[in-house]
Each structure stands twice: as structure tokens, then as C-alpha cells.
Amino acid sequence: MATQSQYEELARQLSAIGAVKRGLSRILPPECPTGSAAVLSLLGQHGEMRMSRLAELLAVDMSVTSRHVAHVAEHGWIERSPDPADKRSRILRLTPAGTDMLGLLAQRHIESLARTLSDWSDDEVGQLNVLLDRLRASFGDCRAWAGQHEHTRTSA
Amino acid sequence: MATQSQYEELARQLSAIGAVKRGLSRILPPECPTGSAAVLSLLGQHGEMRMSRLAELLAVDMSVTSRHVAHVAEHGWIERSPDPADKRSRILRLTPAGTDMLGLLAQRHIESLARTLSDWSDDEVGQLNVLLDRLRASFGDCRAWAGQHEHTRTSA
DNA sequence: TATTGTTATACTCTATAACTATA
DNA sequence: TATAGTTATAGAGTATAACAATA
């Protein structure tokens, strides 16, 4: 168990990390904003999948996923083929153009991070990756989360 | 220097960390969304300051800062007094109500994180805090950043 | 009747540009 | 002329709710 102070600090750090994310998003081509990049990245990592699975991996509502996927499909980076097992579903799959775009994104991310984190050791970057992955897992596990404070009005 | 693979992984982790941030934002009272919470937090940490300083700490444009500050002031959580040294500026300062709200936010963050990260040691949380702080610093230092790819259209 | 996915609507956060007041 | 801050406008991301098609 960590101290209250550490939890407060972590909340501040997570709030501030938005600046880093914005920095990384600025290097993306404008046709491929962060939402599209996330879709491509997950399809590249996990291979073909359905909308519902993608929404779960993105950790956003399926309506949001639907819009991102529509944008990515309009650009020809993915194809949506009918799911023979369930006519309501479609299978999402990277196209060659999508794979190319994914390569471009990786290249830009690597360039930026290599420059920005030039004084980090590989061990430190590895540690951060491990901790961030665990953080995500800890939050993902805890699905008894939503509606806990149910957005109560306060008098403060 | 880290490997390309580690940089790619870090980019993915940062993209995915949004889910954690959204989780934390859901426990906030609806009158005090993340933008307002960030303003209160920084004023609590650093004490009174001017808009321009706050914008720098938030790492967002001053126009954005201005709107957050207006919202926070409307709720009576801060006061804006004229700066005697520069009539264009106003000094921002937490009110007692703002301090109360800050306390409520801290309490909710602590509750949530203590529950979610119950199996983390204090050392691990501390490590993550250190690395996130350093990450922010590395990006903050690198101000020769913007306009590097200048949003070039790509053919990919 | 329940589930998959889409669309309409609304809200938050952010950036750019135009503007006011002061330095 | 330059700087501090505000406001108008636009764009991206997300959530809720209503809807269509299929299970």
C-alpha cells in the first residue's frame, strides 16, 4: 500500500501526462489523428477482429469505435468483411495501405521518442513500459468502477 | 538509448493510458471536470500566480487556460485580483471554497487509487511517479518540437 | 427478447485567430 | 510595437440514447 501523498501525486502526474500525449499527437499526419492511429495499432498488434472486441481493447464505447473505424475505412486503411458466423458483425482487417500507414506512425513515434528521451537508458524506458502496462491492467480489472460516485452534486 | 521496439511500446502505452485518465475523471463531481481540477491542483501546489504562468504549467494555450479559469471563478473556487505591477494581469488565488473542493478531489483520488492499486507496493507507485515526472520533464525541455513534421500530407 | 453495430446529439478539451487593454 | 488576457470559431474525442438488423 502506498501513502495518500503518493496517490495524490500519481493523480497529478496522470493529469499532466496529457501534455506528453498532445506532443506525440502533433507528429501524426492530419488524416490520421490519434483515434485512427489507435485503431490501426490494435489491428496490427492483435490481427483481425470484430467491432466489439476492438471497442473493448480501446476501452471506449462502441459508438466511438464505430466512428473511428468509419474514418479509417474511408481512407482505405482497413477493410470490413462480413462475418460468416454472425451477419450482424463485420471483421476488421488491415489493408496493405493500412500496414504502410502503421509503419509511418511507428517511424515517427520512434524518431520523436528517440530524440526526446535521448538521455534515458533502455532499462528506464523498459521500466516505464512495465509500470504503465500494469497500471492499465489494474484499472481494467476493476470493472466494478463506473457509477461509484454517480456524479453526485456536492455543496463544496 | 532504448530500442525501437521499446519506443513503439511506449507510444502504445501512452495512447492506452487515456482509459485510466477517463476512469479517474469519472469520479469527479460534474461541476468540476478535469480542466477545472487541474487549475485548482496547480494553484494549490504552487500558490497564487498569473494566467500566463498557469498556462505554462498546464502546458496548454492561454485561451484554453482562460476558459478553465473563468469556469473555476464562476464557481467561486478562485478569486482574481488585479496585479498592482501590471494592470493587464490578474493574480489567481484559491478561495476557501476552492481549498475545500481541492480536498474533496484529493479524497476521491486517494479512495479510487487505493482501491484500484491495492496490490501495488509504495515503492512501485513511487517509481511510477518518478518516471512520469521525468517523462514530462523530458518533453517539456524539448521545445524545439512543434512544427517538426508540420503536418505534412502523406501518400500512405 | 437480447445483441451488434450505426447514427444523432451533446459535452469537454484543445488550438488558431481576431480583439481589447495595457506596457 | 509587443504583451496579457478574452472571446469566437472550429476540430477531435467521448458518452448516452434511439435506432436498424440479426441472433
Coordinates of C-alpha atoms (C1' of nucleotides) in Angstrom, one line a residue:
Chain A
M1 CA 0.0 0.0 0.0
A2 CA 1.2 3.4 -1.0
T3 CA 0.8 6.6 1.0
Q4 CA -2.0 9.1 0.4
S5 CA 0.6 11.5 -0.7
Q6 CA 1.8 9.1 -3.4
Y7 CA -1.8 8.6 -4.7
E8 CA -2.3 12.4 -4.9
E9 CA 1.0 12.7 -6.7
L10 CA 0.0 10.0 -9.1
A11 CA -3.3 11.7 -9.9
R12 CA -1.4 14.9 -10.6
Q13 CA 1.1 13.0 -12.9
L14 CA -1.7 11.4 -14.8
S15 CA -3.4 14.7 -15.3
A16 CA -0.2 16.3 -16.5
I17 CA 0.7 13.4 -18.9
G18 CA -1.8 14.8 -21.3
A19 CA 0.8 17.3 -22.4
V20 CA 3.0 14.4 -23.5
K21 CA 0.2 12.8 -25.4
R22 CA -0.6 16.0 -27.2
G23 CA 3.1 16.3 -28.1
L24 CA 3.1 12.9 -29.7
S25 CA -0.2 13.5 -31.4
R26 CA 1.2 16.6 -33.2
I27 CA 3.6 14.5 -35.2
L28 CA 0.8 12.4 -36.7
P29 CA -0.3 13.1 -40.3
P30 CA -3.6 15.1 -40.1
E31 CA -5.5 12.4 -42.0
C32 CA -4.7 10.0 -39.2
P33 CA -5.4 11.5 -35.8
T34 CA -5.0 9.6 -32.5
G35 CA -8.3 7.7 -32.7
S36 CA -7.4 6.3 -36.1
A37 CA -3.9 5.6 -35.1
A38 CA -5.1 3.6 -32.1
V39 CA -7.4 1.5 -34.3
L40 CA -4.6 0.7 -36.7
S41 CA -2.2 -0.1 -33.9
L42 CA -4.5 -2.6 -32.2
L43 CA -5.4 -4.3 -35.5
G44 CA -1.6 -4.5 -36.2
Q45 CA -1.0 -6.0 -32.8
H46 CA -3.8 -8.4 -32.5
G47 CA -4.8 -9.1 -36.0
E48 CA -8.3 -9.1 -37.4
M49 CA -11.2 -8.7 -35.0
R50 CA -14.8 -7.5 -34.7
M51 CA -16.1 -4.1 -33.6
S52 CA -17.0 -5.2 -30.1
R53 CA -13.6 -6.7 -29.5
L54 CA -11.9 -3.5 -30.7
A55 CA -14.1 -1.4 -28.5
E56 CA -13.0 -3.4 -25.6
L57 CA -9.4 -3.0 -26.4
L58 CA -9.8 0.7 -27.0
A59 CA -11.7 0.9 -23.7
V60 CA -14.2 3.2 -25.2
D61 CA -17.9 2.9 -26.1
M62 CA -18.7 1.1 -29.3
S63 CA -20.3 4.2 -30.7
V64 CA -16.9 5.9 -30.5
T65 CA -15.2 2.9 -32.0
S66 CA -17.7 2.9 -34.9
R67 CA -16.8 6.4 -35.8
H68 CA -13.1 5.8 -35.7
V69 CA -13.5 2.7 -37.7
A70 CA -15.6 4.5 -40.3
H71 CA -12.9 7.2 -40.7
V72 CA -10.1 4.6 -41.0
A73 CA -12.1 2.6 -43.6
E74 CA -12.8 5.7 -45.7
H75 CA -9.1 6.2 -46.0
G76 CA -8.7 2.6 -47.2
W77 CA -6.6 1.6 -44.3
I78 CA -8.8 -1.3 -43.2
E79 CA -11.4 -3.5 -44.9
R80 CA -14.6 -4.7 -43.3
S81 CA -15.7 -8.1 -44.5
P82 CA -18.9 -9.8 -43.4
D83 CA -18.6 -12.3 -40.5
P84 CA -19.9 -15.6 -41.8
A85 CA -20.7 -16.7 -38.2
D86 CA -22.9 -13.6 -37.4
K87 CA -24.5 -11.5 -40.0
R88 CA -24.7 -8.5 -37.6
S89 CA -20.9 -8.3 -37.4
R90 CA -18.1 -7.4 -39.7
I91 CA -14.5 -8.5 -39.5
L92 CA -12.0 -5.6 -39.4
R93 CA -8.6 -6.2 -41.1
L94 CA -5.7 -4.0 -42.1
T95 CA -5.1 -3.4 -45.8
P96 CA -1.7 -3.0 -47.3
A97 CA -2.2 0.8 -47.2
G98 CA -3.1 0.4 -43.5
T99 CA 0.1 -1.5 -42.9
D100 CA 2.0 1.2 -44.6
M101 CA 0.4 3.9 -42.5
L102 CA 1.2 1.9 -39.4
G103 CA 4.8 1.8 -40.5
L104 CA 4.8 5.5 -40.9
L105 CA 3.3 6.1 -37.5
A106 CA 5.9 3.8 -35.9
Q107 CA 8.7 5.6 -37.6
R108 CA 7.6 9.0 -36.4
H109 CA 7.0 7.8 -32.9
I110 CA 10.4 6.2 -32.8
E111 CA 12.1 9.4 -34.2
S112 CA 10.3 11.6 -31.7
L113 CA 10.9 9.5 -28.6
A114 CA 14.5 8.7 -29.5
R115 CA 15.2 12.4 -29.7
T116 CA 13.1 13.4 -26.7
L117 CA 14.3 10.6 -24.4
S118 CA 17.9 10.5 -25.6
D119 CA 19.2 10.6 -22.1
W120 CA 17.0 7.7 -20.9
S121 CA 18.6 4.2 -20.6
D122 CA 16.8 1.3 -22.2
D123 CA 16.3 0.0 -18.7
E124 CA 14.4 3.1 -17.7
V125 CA 12.2 3.1 -20.8
G126 CA 11.5 -0.6 -20.1
Q127 CA 10.6 0.0 -16.5
L128 CA 8.2 2.8 -17.5
N129 CA 6.6 0.4 -20.1
V130 CA 6.1 -2.3 -17.5
L131 CA 4.6 0.1 -14.9
L132 CA 2.2 1.7 -17.4
D133 CA 1.1 -1.7 -18.6
R134 CA 0.5 -2.8 -15.1
L135 CA -1.4 0.5 -14.4
R136 CA -3.7 -0.2 -17.3
A137 CA -4.2 -3.8 -16.1
S138 CA -5.1 -2.7 -12.6
F139 CA -7.7 -0.3 -13.9
G140 CA -9.0 -2.7 -16.5
D141 CA -9.5 -5.4 -13.9
C142 CA -11.6 -3.1 -11.7
R143 CA -14.8 -3.0 -13.7
A144 CA -16.9 -2.5 -10.6
W145 CA -15.9 1.0 -11.1
A146 CA -18.4 3.0 -13.1
G147 CA -21.2 4.8 -11.2
Q148 CA -19.5 4.6 -7.9
H149 CA -19.9 8.3 -7.1
E150 CA -22.6 8.5 -9.7
H151 CA -21.6 12.2 -10.2
T152 CA -23.2 13.4 -7.1
R153 CA -23.6 17.1 -6.8
T154 CA -21.6 18.5 -4.0
S155 CA -22.0 21.6 -1.9
A156 CA -18.3 22.3 -1.8
Chain B
M1 CA 19.3 4.6 -25.7
A2 CA 16.3 2.3 -25.8
T3 CA 15.4 0.0 -28.7
Q4 CA 12.9 1.0 -31.4
S5 CA 10.7 -1.7 -30.0
Q6 CA 10.6 0.0 -26.7
Y7 CA 9.7 3.3 -28.2
E8 CA 6.9 1.8 -30.1
E9 CA 5.7 0.1 -27.0
L10 CA 5.9 3.4 -25.1
A11 CA 3.8 5.1 -27.7
R12 CA 1.2 2.4 -27.4
Q13 CA 1.2 2.6 -23.6
L14 CA 0.7 6.4 -23.7
S15 CA -2.1 6.0 -26.2
A16 CA -3.8 3.5 -23.9
I17 CA -3.3 5.4 -20.7
G18 CA -6.2 7.6 -21.8
A19 CA -8.5 4.9 -20.4
V20 CA -7.0 5.3 -17.0
K21 CA -7.4 9.1 -17.1
R22 CA -11.0 8.7 -18.2
G23 CA -11.6 6.3 -15.2
L24 CA -10.2 8.9 -12.8
S25 CA -12.2 11.7 -14.4
R26 CA -15.5 9.8 -13.8
I27 CA -15.1 10.2 -10.1
L28 CA -15.0 14.0 -10.3
P29 CA -18.1 16.0 -9.4
P30 CA -19.7 17.1 -12.6
E31 CA -19.3 20.8 -11.7
C32 CA -15.6 20.3 -11.6
P33 CA -14.3 18.5 -14.7
T34 CA -10.7 17.7 -15.3
G35 CA -9.8 21.1 -16.7
S36 CA -11.1 22.8 -13.5
A37 CA -9.5 20.2 -11.3
A38 CA -6.1 20.8 -13.0
V39 CA -6.4 24.5 -12.3
L40 CA -7.2 24.0 -8.7
S41 CA -4.5 21.5 -8.2
L42 CA -1.8 23.7 -9.6
L43 CA -2.9 26.7 -7.6
G44 CA -2.8 24.5 -4.5
Q45 CA 0.6 23.3 -5.3
H46 CA 2.3 26.5 -6.4
G47 CA 0.2 29.2 -4.7
E48 CA -1.1 32.3 -6.4
M49 CA 0.0 33.1 -9.9
R50 CA -0.9 34.9 -13.1
M51 CA -2.7 33.4 -16.1
S52 CA 0.5 33.1 -18.2
R53 CA 2.3 31.2 -15.6
L54 CA -0.7 28.9 -15.1
A55 CA -0.9 28.3 -18.9
E56 CA 2.7 27.3 -18.9
L57 CA 2.2 24.8 -16.0
L58 CA -0.9 23.4 -17.7
A59 CA 1.0 23.2 -21.0
V60 CA -1.9 24.4 -22.9
D61 CA -2.7 27.6 -24.8
M62 CA -3.7 30.7 -22.8
S63 CA -7.0 30.8 -24.5
V64 CA -7.7 27.3 -23.0
T65 CA -6.5 28.4 -19.6
S66 CA -8.7 31.4 -19.8
R67 CA -11.8 29.3 -20.2
H68 CA -10.9 26.9 -17.4
V69 CA -10.2 29.8 -15.1
A70 CA -13.4 31.5 -16.0
H71 CA -15.3 28.3 -15.1
V72 CA -13.5 27.9 -11.8
A73 CA -14.0 31.5 -10.9
E74 CA -17.8 31.3 -11.7
H75 CA -18.0 28.6 -9.1
G76 CA -16.2 30.7 -6.5
W77 CA -13.2 28.4 -6.2
I78 CA -10.7 31.1 -7.1
E79 CA -10.5 34.9 -6.9
R80 CA -8.9 37.1 -9.5
S81 CA -7.4 40.3 -8.0
P82 CA -5.7 43.0 -10.0
D83 CA -2.0 42.8 -10.3
P84 CA -0.6 46.1 -9.0
A85 CA 2.6 45.6 -11.0
D86 CA 0.8 45.1 -14.4
K87 CA -2.7 46.3 -15.0
R88 CA -3.2 43.8 -17.8
S89 CA -2.7 40.9 -15.4
R90 CA -4.7 39.4 -12.6
I91 CA -3.5 37.3 -9.8
L92 CA -5.3 34.0 -9.3
R93 CA -5.7 32.6 -5.8
L94 CA -7.7 29.8 -4.3
T95 CA -10.6 30.7 -2.1
P96 CA -11.6 28.7 1.0
A97 CA -14.3 27.1 -1.2
G98 CA -11.6 26.2 -3.7
T99 CA -9.5 24.7 -1.0
D100 CA -12.5 22.6 0.1
M101 CA -13.0 21.4 -3.4
L102 CA -9.4 20.5 -3.7
G103 CA -9.7 18.5 -0.6
L104 CA -12.7 16.6 -2.0
L105 CA -10.8 15.9 -5.2
A106 CA -7.8 14.6 -3.3
Q107 CA -10.1 12.4 -1.1
R108 CA -11.7 10.8 -4.2
H109 CA -8.5 10.3 -6.0
I110 CA -7.0 8.6 -3.0
E111 CA -10.0 6.4 -2.5
S112 CA -10.0 5.3 -6.1
L113 CA -6.3 4.7 -6.4
A114 CA -6.1 2.9 -3.1
R115 CA -8.8 0.5 -4.2
T116 CA -7.5 0.1 -7.7
L117 CA -3.9 -0.2 -6.9
S118 CA -4.3 -2.2 -3.7
D119 CA -1.8 -4.8 -4.8
W120 CA 0.9 -2.2 -5.6
S121 CA 3.7 -1.5 -3.1
D122 CA 4.5 2.0 -2.1
D123 CA 7.8 1.5 -3.9
E124 CA 6.2 0.7 -7.2
V125 CA 3.8 3.7 -7.0
G126 CA 6.8 5.8 -6.1
Q127 CA 8.8 4.5 -9.1
L128 CA 5.9 5.2 -11.5
N129 CA 5.6 8.8 -10.1
V130 CA 9.3 9.4 -10.6
L131 CA 9.3 8.1 -14.2
L132 CA 6.2 10.0 -15.1
D133 CA 7.7 13.2 -13.7
R134 CA 10.8 12.6 -15.7
L135 CA 8.8 11.9 -18.8
R136 CA 7.1 15.2 -18.5
A137 CA 10.3 16.9 -17.9
S138 CA 11.9 15.4 -21.0
F139 CA 9.1 16.5 -23.2
G140 CA 8.9 19.9 -21.5
D141 CA 12.6 20.5 -22.1
C142 CA 12.2 19.8 -25.8
R143 CA 10.6 22.9 -27.0
A144 CA 12.2 22.7 -30.4
W145 CA 9.4 20.3 -31.0
A146 CA 6.4 21.9 -32.6
G147 CA 6.2 22.2 -36.4
Q148 CA 8.7 19.5 -37.0
H149 CA 6.7 17.4 -39.3
E150 CA 4.4 20.4 -39.9
H151 CA 1.5 18.1 -40.6
T152 CA 2.8 17.0 -44.0
R153 CA 0.3 15.2 -46.1
T154 CA 1.4 11.7 -46.9
S155 CA 0.6 9.4 -49.7
A156 CA 0.5 6.3 -47.5
Chain C
dT1 C1' -36.0 -10.6 -26.2
dA2 C1' -31.1 -9.7 -26.4
dT3 C1' -27.1 -8.3 -29.0
dT4 C1' -24.2 -6.0 -32.9
dG5 C1' -23.4 -2.0 -34.8
dT6 C1' -24.7 2.8 -36.6
dT7 C1' -26.3 7.5 -36.1
dA8 C1' -27.9 11.8 -33.7
dT9 C1' -26.9 14.8 -30.1
dA10 C1' -24.3 16.9 -26.6
dC11 C1' -20.3 17.9 -23.7
dT12 C1' -15.2 18.5 -22.7
dC13 C1' -10.8 19.7 -24.1
dT14 C1' -7.8 22.0 -27.3
dA15 C1' -5.9 25.3 -31.0
dT16 C1' -6.0 29.4 -34.1
dA17 C1' -7.2 33.9 -35.0
dA18 C1' -9.2 38.3 -34.0
dC19 C1' -9.7 41.6 -30.5
dT20 C1' -9.2 44.8 -26.1
dA21 C1' -6.4 46.9 -22.8
dT22 C1' -2.1 47.9 -21.1
dA23 C1' 3.2 48.1 -21.3
Chain D
dT1 C1' 5.2 47.8 -31.2
dA2 C1' 4.7 44.0 -28.1
dT3 C1' 2.4 41.5 -24.4
dA4 C1' -1.6 39.8 -21.1
dG5 C1' -5.8 38.1 -21.4
dT6 C1' -10.6 37.3 -23.6
dT7 C1' -13.7 35.6 -26.9
dA8 C1' -15.3 33.4 -31.3
dT9 C1' -14.9 29.6 -34.0
dA10 C1' -13.6 25.0 -35.3
dG11 C1' -12.0 20.2 -34.7
dA12 C1' -11.1 15.9 -32.1
dG13 C1' -12.6 12.6 -28.6
dT14 C1' -16.1 10.7 -25.8
dA15 C1' -20.8 9.2 -23.8
dT16 C1' -25.9 8.5 -23.9
dA17 C1' -29.8 7.4 -26.2
dA18 C1' -32.6 6.0 -30.1
dC19 C1' -32.5 3.0 -33.9
dA20 C1' -31.8 -1.0 -37.5
dA21 C1' -30.7 -5.6 -38.4
dT22 C1' -29.8 -10.1 -36.8
dA23 C1' -29.5 -13.8 -33.1

